Structures are given as structure tokens and as C-alpha cells.
Amino acid sequence: MTYDFSNIFAKILSGAIPCHKVHEDDATLAFMDVMPQAPGHTLVIPKVPSRNLLDADPAVLARLFPVVQKIAVAAKDAFGADGVRIIQFNEAAAGQTVFHLHIHVIPIVEGAGLKPHTGKMEDGAVLAAHAEKIRRALRT
Ligand code: 5GP
């Protein structure tokens, strides 16, 4: 399996298509999932191309996971969540639909339930407000 440079997250990284950015550093980008399973659903990706966890350089993962942790803590605070679910799919058979490594960070509010994976597109204004809430939590 090879990396497809035309995947949607490669286009987000190149700036060809927009995203609601939560955090960026030299190695990673975090942004809102357009079809959130719960409010605050964020994706964290490495800037270096890899299809998924199976072909990723361990050094890339070592930069990625501290950011996943930071976003998880901020998203939990921002949305008053009771927990955070971290999800990551590898290959279509396992549910992967975008073939650039990404980690789902989903704040979980007890009893609220989750929408389906790749369900309904959220309104842009809602995603912008949610990104701002997480950015604010990251600053505190
Ligand atoms: P996967 O199934 O590959 O783990 O998840 C891909 C995720 O990317 C899905 O949750 C889907 O909602 C999200 N997604 C798909 N296209 C876009 C897009 O253009 N922008 C953003 N921000 N998220 C996307």
C-alpha cells in the first residue's frame, strides 16, 4: 500500500482546501472533523506523509502522540466531557476512509451517545466555534 498524495488531508496540509484549525506546530496539525461524532471531535495528523499507523515512522509517532494528549485534555475541558475516546483506523477493512494517518480525538459526555462515523456534515460556523473553544482551552 502506498501513500496517495491527492488524499484530502494532504490537500489540507498544502492549504489547497481549508480546515478549522485547532493547533499547529512543525510536525503536526490538529483540526475539526467535518462530520463530528460528537461536539469537539478533532483530528490530529502528522505533516510527514504516511498512510496510517502501519507505515508510519516511529519518530513521527513520537511527535504526534504528545499533541494527541494535549488536544485530548483541552477538548475534554472545553466541552465539559466526562472522558475522551481516541480512535484510529488502518486500511479500509478496518474503517479507514482517508489515507493519511490521523488520530480521532472525541470528547465523550456520559449518556450523550455518538453520531455515526462519517455521518452528517456539520455547519461551518459550529465547527469554527468549537475550534475556538479548544484553542482557548489550549491557552489556559
Ligand atoms: P477515517 O475513517 O479515515 O478514520 O476518518 C476520516 C475522517 O475524516 C472522518 O471522520 C471524516 O468525517 C473526516 N473528513 C473527511 N473529509 C474531511 C474533510 O474534508 N475535512 C475534514 N476536516 N474532515 C474530513
mmCIF file of C-alpha atoms and ligand atoms in Angstrom:
data_model
loop_
_atom_site.group_PDB
_atom_site.id
_atom_site.type_symbol
_atom_site.label_atom_id
_atom_site.label_comp_id
_atom_site.label_asym_id
_atom_site.label_seq_id
_atom_site.Cartn_x
_atom_site.Cartn_y
_atom_site.Cartn_z
ATOM 1 C CA MET A 1 0.000 0.000 0.000
ATOM 2 C CA THR A 2 1.429 3.366 -0.975
ATOM 3 C CA TYR A 3 0.695 6.936 0.060
ATOM 4 C CA ASP A 4 -1.723 8.776 -2.227
ATOM 5 C CA PHE A 5 -0.576 12.399 -2.379
ATOM 6 C CA SER A 6 -4.037 13.521 -3.570
ATOM 7 C CA ASN A 7 -5.827 12.482 -0.352
ATOM 8 C CA ILE A 8 -7.944 15.145 1.343
ATOM 9 C CA PHE A 9 -5.646 15.627 4.353
ATOM 10 C CA ALA A 10 -2.640 16.156 2.058
ATOM 11 C CA LYS A 11 -4.727 18.927 0.460
ATOM 12 C CA ILE A 12 -5.481 20.397 3.895
ATOM 13 C CA LEU A 13 -1.742 20.309 4.727
ATOM 14 C CA SER A 14 -0.835 22.056 1.467
ATOM 15 C CA GLY A 15 -3.523 24.691 2.058
ATOM 16 C CA ALA A 16 -5.405 23.652 -1.097
ATOM 17 C CA ILE A 17 -8.548 23.109 0.972
ATOM 18 C CA PRO A 18 -9.469 24.826 4.241
ATOM 19 C CA CYS A 19 -9.937 23.408 7.721
ATOM 20 C CA HIS A 20 -10.948 24.665 11.152
ATOM 21 C CA LYS A 21 -7.515 24.622 12.734
ATOM 22 C CA VAL A 22 -7.082 23.911 16.445
ATOM 23 C CA HIS A 23 -3.297 23.634 16.736
ATOM 24 C CA GLU A 24 -0.231 23.529 14.500
ATOM 25 C CA ASP A 25 3.487 23.012 15.037
ATOM 26 C CA ASP A 26 6.343 21.999 12.749
ATOM 27 C CA ALA A 27 5.382 18.304 12.854
ATOM 28 C CA THR A 28 1.608 18.185 13.381
ATOM 29 C CA LEU A 29 -1.738 19.760 12.567
ATOM 30 C CA ALA A 30 -4.990 19.399 14.532
ATOM 31 C CA PHE A 31 -8.334 20.434 13.060
ATOM 32 C CA MET A 32 -12.053 19.788 13.434
ATOM 33 C CA ASP A 33 -13.567 16.712 11.796
ATOM 34 C CA VAL A 34 -16.206 17.958 9.300
ATOM 35 C CA MET A 35 -18.533 15.093 10.234
ATOM 36 C CA PRO A 36 -18.104 15.066 14.012
ATOM 37 C CA GLN A 37 -19.303 12.094 16.016
ATOM 38 C CA ALA A 38 -19.658 14.442 18.998
ATOM 39 C CA PRO A 39 -19.037 18.174 19.588
ATOM 40 C CA GLY A 40 -15.286 18.808 19.681
ATOM 41 C CA HIS A 41 -14.322 15.828 17.504
ATOM 42 C CA THR A 42 -10.789 16.736 16.404
ATOM 43 C CA LEU A 43 -8.321 15.040 14.064
ATOM 44 C CA VAL A 44 -4.586 15.150 14.759
ATOM 45 C CA ILE A 45 -2.257 14.395 11.856
ATOM 46 C CA PRO A 46 1.488 14.365 11.240
ATOM 47 C CA LYS A 47 2.798 16.609 8.483
ATOM 48 C CA VAL A 48 5.029 13.843 7.152
ATOM 49 C CA PRO A 49 3.111 11.618 4.713
ATOM 50 C CA SER A 50 2.127 8.173 5.903
ATOM 51 C CA ARG A 51 -0.967 6.153 5.019
ATOM 52 C CA ASN A 52 -1.715 5.109 8.565
ATOM 53 C CA LEU A 53 -0.094 3.675 11.685
ATOM 54 C CA LEU A 54 1.208 0.631 9.798
ATOM 55 C CA ASP A 55 3.720 2.539 7.660
ATOM 56 C CA ALA A 56 4.440 5.472 9.999
ATOM 57 C CA ASP A 57 7.979 6.240 11.145
ATOM 58 C CA PRO A 58 8.148 5.728 14.948
ATOM 59 C CA ALA A 59 9.885 9.108 15.187
ATOM 60 C CA VAL A 60 6.786 10.685 13.623
ATOM 61 C CA LEU A 61 4.560 8.914 16.148
ATOM 62 C CA ALA A 62 6.785 10.219 18.925
ATOM 63 C CA ARG A 63 5.965 13.773 17.826
ATOM 64 C CA LEU A 64 2.292 13.022 17.178
ATOM 65 C CA PHE A 65 1.153 11.457 20.445
ATOM 66 C CA PRO A 66 2.118 14.261 22.831
ATOM 67 C CA VAL A 67 -0.058 16.518 20.660
ATOM 68 C CA VAL A 68 -2.909 13.976 20.746
ATOM 69 C CA GLN A 69 -2.663 14.062 24.548
ATOM 70 C CA LYS A 70 -2.635 17.877 24.623
ATOM 71 C CA ILE A 71 -5.699 18.083 22.360
ATOM 72 C CA ALA A 72 -7.499 15.379 24.354
ATOM 73 C CA VAL A 73 -7.027 17.294 27.624
ATOM 74 C CA ALA A 74 -8.086 20.611 26.033
ATOM 75 C CA ALA A 75 -11.119 19.123 24.243
ATOM 76 C CA LYS A 76 -12.267 17.399 27.451
ATOM 77 C CA ASP A 77 -12.053 20.721 29.326
ATOM 78 C CA ALA A 78 -13.592 22.755 26.514
ATOM 79 C CA PHE A 79 -16.669 20.538 26.211
ATOM 80 C CA GLY A 80 -17.064 19.600 29.890
ATOM 81 C CA ALA A 81 -16.686 15.980 28.817
ATOM 82 C CA ASP A 82 -16.538 13.004 31.155
ATOM 83 C CA GLY A 83 -13.987 11.197 29.000
ATOM 84 C CA VAL A 84 -12.223 11.205 25.655
ATOM 85 C CA ARG A 85 -12.239 8.486 23.037
ATOM 86 C CA ILE A 86 -9.133 8.090 20.850
ATOM 87 C CA ILE A 87 -9.807 6.191 17.613
ATOM 88 C CA GLN A 88 -7.519 5.333 14.729
ATOM 89 C CA PHE A 89 -8.347 3.125 11.718
ATOM 90 C CA ASN A 90 -5.848 1.297 9.485
ATOM 91 C CA GLU A 91 -6.946 0.418 5.943
ATOM 92 C CA ALA A 92 -10.459 0.296 4.510
ATOM 93 C CA ALA A 93 -11.197 -3.101 6.039
ATOM 94 C CA ALA A 94 -10.774 -1.522 9.471
ATOM 95 C CA GLY A 95 -12.879 1.549 8.635
ATOM 96 C CA GLN A 96 -10.255 3.984 7.328
ATOM 97 C CA THR A 97 -11.679 6.369 4.726
ATOM 98 C CA VAL A 98 -8.922 8.992 4.410
ATOM 99 C CA PHE A 99 -5.471 7.566 3.730
ATOM 100 C CA HIS A 100 -3.221 9.977 5.620
ATOM 101 C CA LEU A 101 -2.505 8.931 9.213
ATOM 102 C CA HIS A 102 -4.912 10.626 11.614
ATOM 103 C CA ILE A 103 -5.964 10.203 15.217
ATOM 104 C CA HIS A 104 -9.579 10.919 16.168
ATOM 105 C CA VAL A 105 -10.000 12.750 19.493
ATOM 106 C CA ILE A 106 -13.649 12.627 20.587
ATOM 107 C CA PRO A 107 -14.863 14.195 23.836
ATOM 108 C CA ILE A 108 -17.438 11.919 25.460
ATOM 109 C CA VAL A 109 -20.263 13.252 27.596
ATOM 110 C CA GLU A 110 -21.867 10.448 29.587
ATOM 111 C CA GLY A 111 -25.237 9.479 28.144
ATOM 112 C CA ALA A 112 -24.965 11.783 25.094
ATOM 113 C CA GLY A 113 -24.163 8.999 22.625
ATOM 114 C CA LEU A 114 -22.100 9.256 19.461
ATOM 115 C CA LYS A 115 -23.166 10.061 15.907
ATOM 116 C CA PRO A 116 -22.082 7.623 13.183
ATOM 117 C CA HIS A 117 -18.546 7.670 11.774
ATOM 118 C CA THR A 118 -18.543 9.822 8.586
ATOM 119 C CA GLY A 119 -22.183 10.726 9.141
ATOM 120 C CA LYS A 120 -23.559 14.237 8.670
ATOM 121 C CA MET A 121 -21.517 17.315 7.669
ATOM 122 C CA GLU A 122 -21.543 19.914 10.478
ATOM 123 C CA ASP A 123 -22.260 23.586 9.874
ATOM 124 C CA GLY A 124 -19.054 25.595 9.320
ATOM 125 C CA ALA A 125 -19.963 28.210 11.932
ATOM 126 C CA VAL A 126 -20.427 25.482 14.546
ATOM 127 C CA LEU A 127 -17.049 23.931 13.690
ATOM 128 C CA ALA A 128 -15.383 27.363 13.850
ATOM 129 C CA ALA A 129 -16.878 27.970 17.324
ATOM 130 C CA HIS A 130 -15.812 24.520 18.523
ATOM 131 C CA ALA A 131 -12.255 25.029 17.225
ATOM 132 C CA GLU A 132 -12.108 28.338 19.113
ATOM 133 C CA LYS A 133 -13.287 26.656 22.337
ATOM 134 C CA ILE A 134 -10.466 24.099 22.101
ATOM 135 C CA ARG A 135 -7.875 26.753 21.166
ATOM 136 C CA ARG A 136 -8.960 28.740 24.253
ATOM 137 C CA ALA A 137 -8.605 25.641 26.444
ATOM 138 C CA LEU A 138 -5.126 25.048 24.981
ATOM 139 C CA ARG A 139 -4.084 28.553 26.061
ATOM 140 C CA THR A 140 -5.156 28.054 29.703
HETATM 141 P P1 5GP B 1 -11.247 7.653 8.902
HETATM 142 O O1 5GP B 1 -12.472 6.894 8.544
HETATM 143 O O2 5GP B 1 -10.306 7.640 7.731
HETATM 144 O O3 5GP B 1 -10.624 7.284 10.190
HETATM 145 O O4 5GP B 1 -11.744 9.116 9.164
HETATM 146 C C1 5GP B 1 -11.679 10.160 8.279
HETATM 147 C C2 5GP B 1 -12.357 11.308 8.970
HETATM 148 O O5 5GP B 1 -12.140 12.447 8.184
HETATM 149 C C3 5GP B 1 -13.881 11.120 9.083
HETATM 150 O O6 5GP B 1 -14.235 11.208 10.457
HETATM 151 C C4 5GP B 1 -14.446 12.251 8.254
HETATM 152 O O7 5GP B 1 -15.583 12.829 8.858
HETATM 153 C C5 5GP B 1 -13.293 13.240 8.182
HETATM 154 N N1 5GP B 1 -13.231 14.006 6.951
HETATM 155 C C6 5GP B 1 -13.462 13.566 5.689
HETATM 156 N N2 5GP B 1 -13.277 14.567 4.796
HETATM 157 C C7 5GP B 1 -12.899 15.656 5.526
HETATM 158 C C8 5GP B 1 -12.548 16.976 5.158
HETATM 159 O O8 5GP B 1 -12.548 17.383 4.005
HETATM 160 N N3 5GP B 1 -12.197 17.817 6.174
HETATM 161 C C9 5GP B 1 -12.194 17.424 7.488
HETATM 162 N N4 5GP B 1 -11.845 18.331 8.386
HETATM 163 N N5 5GP B 1 -12.535 16.168 7.858
HETATM 164 C C10 5GP B 1 -12.866 15.294 6.895
#
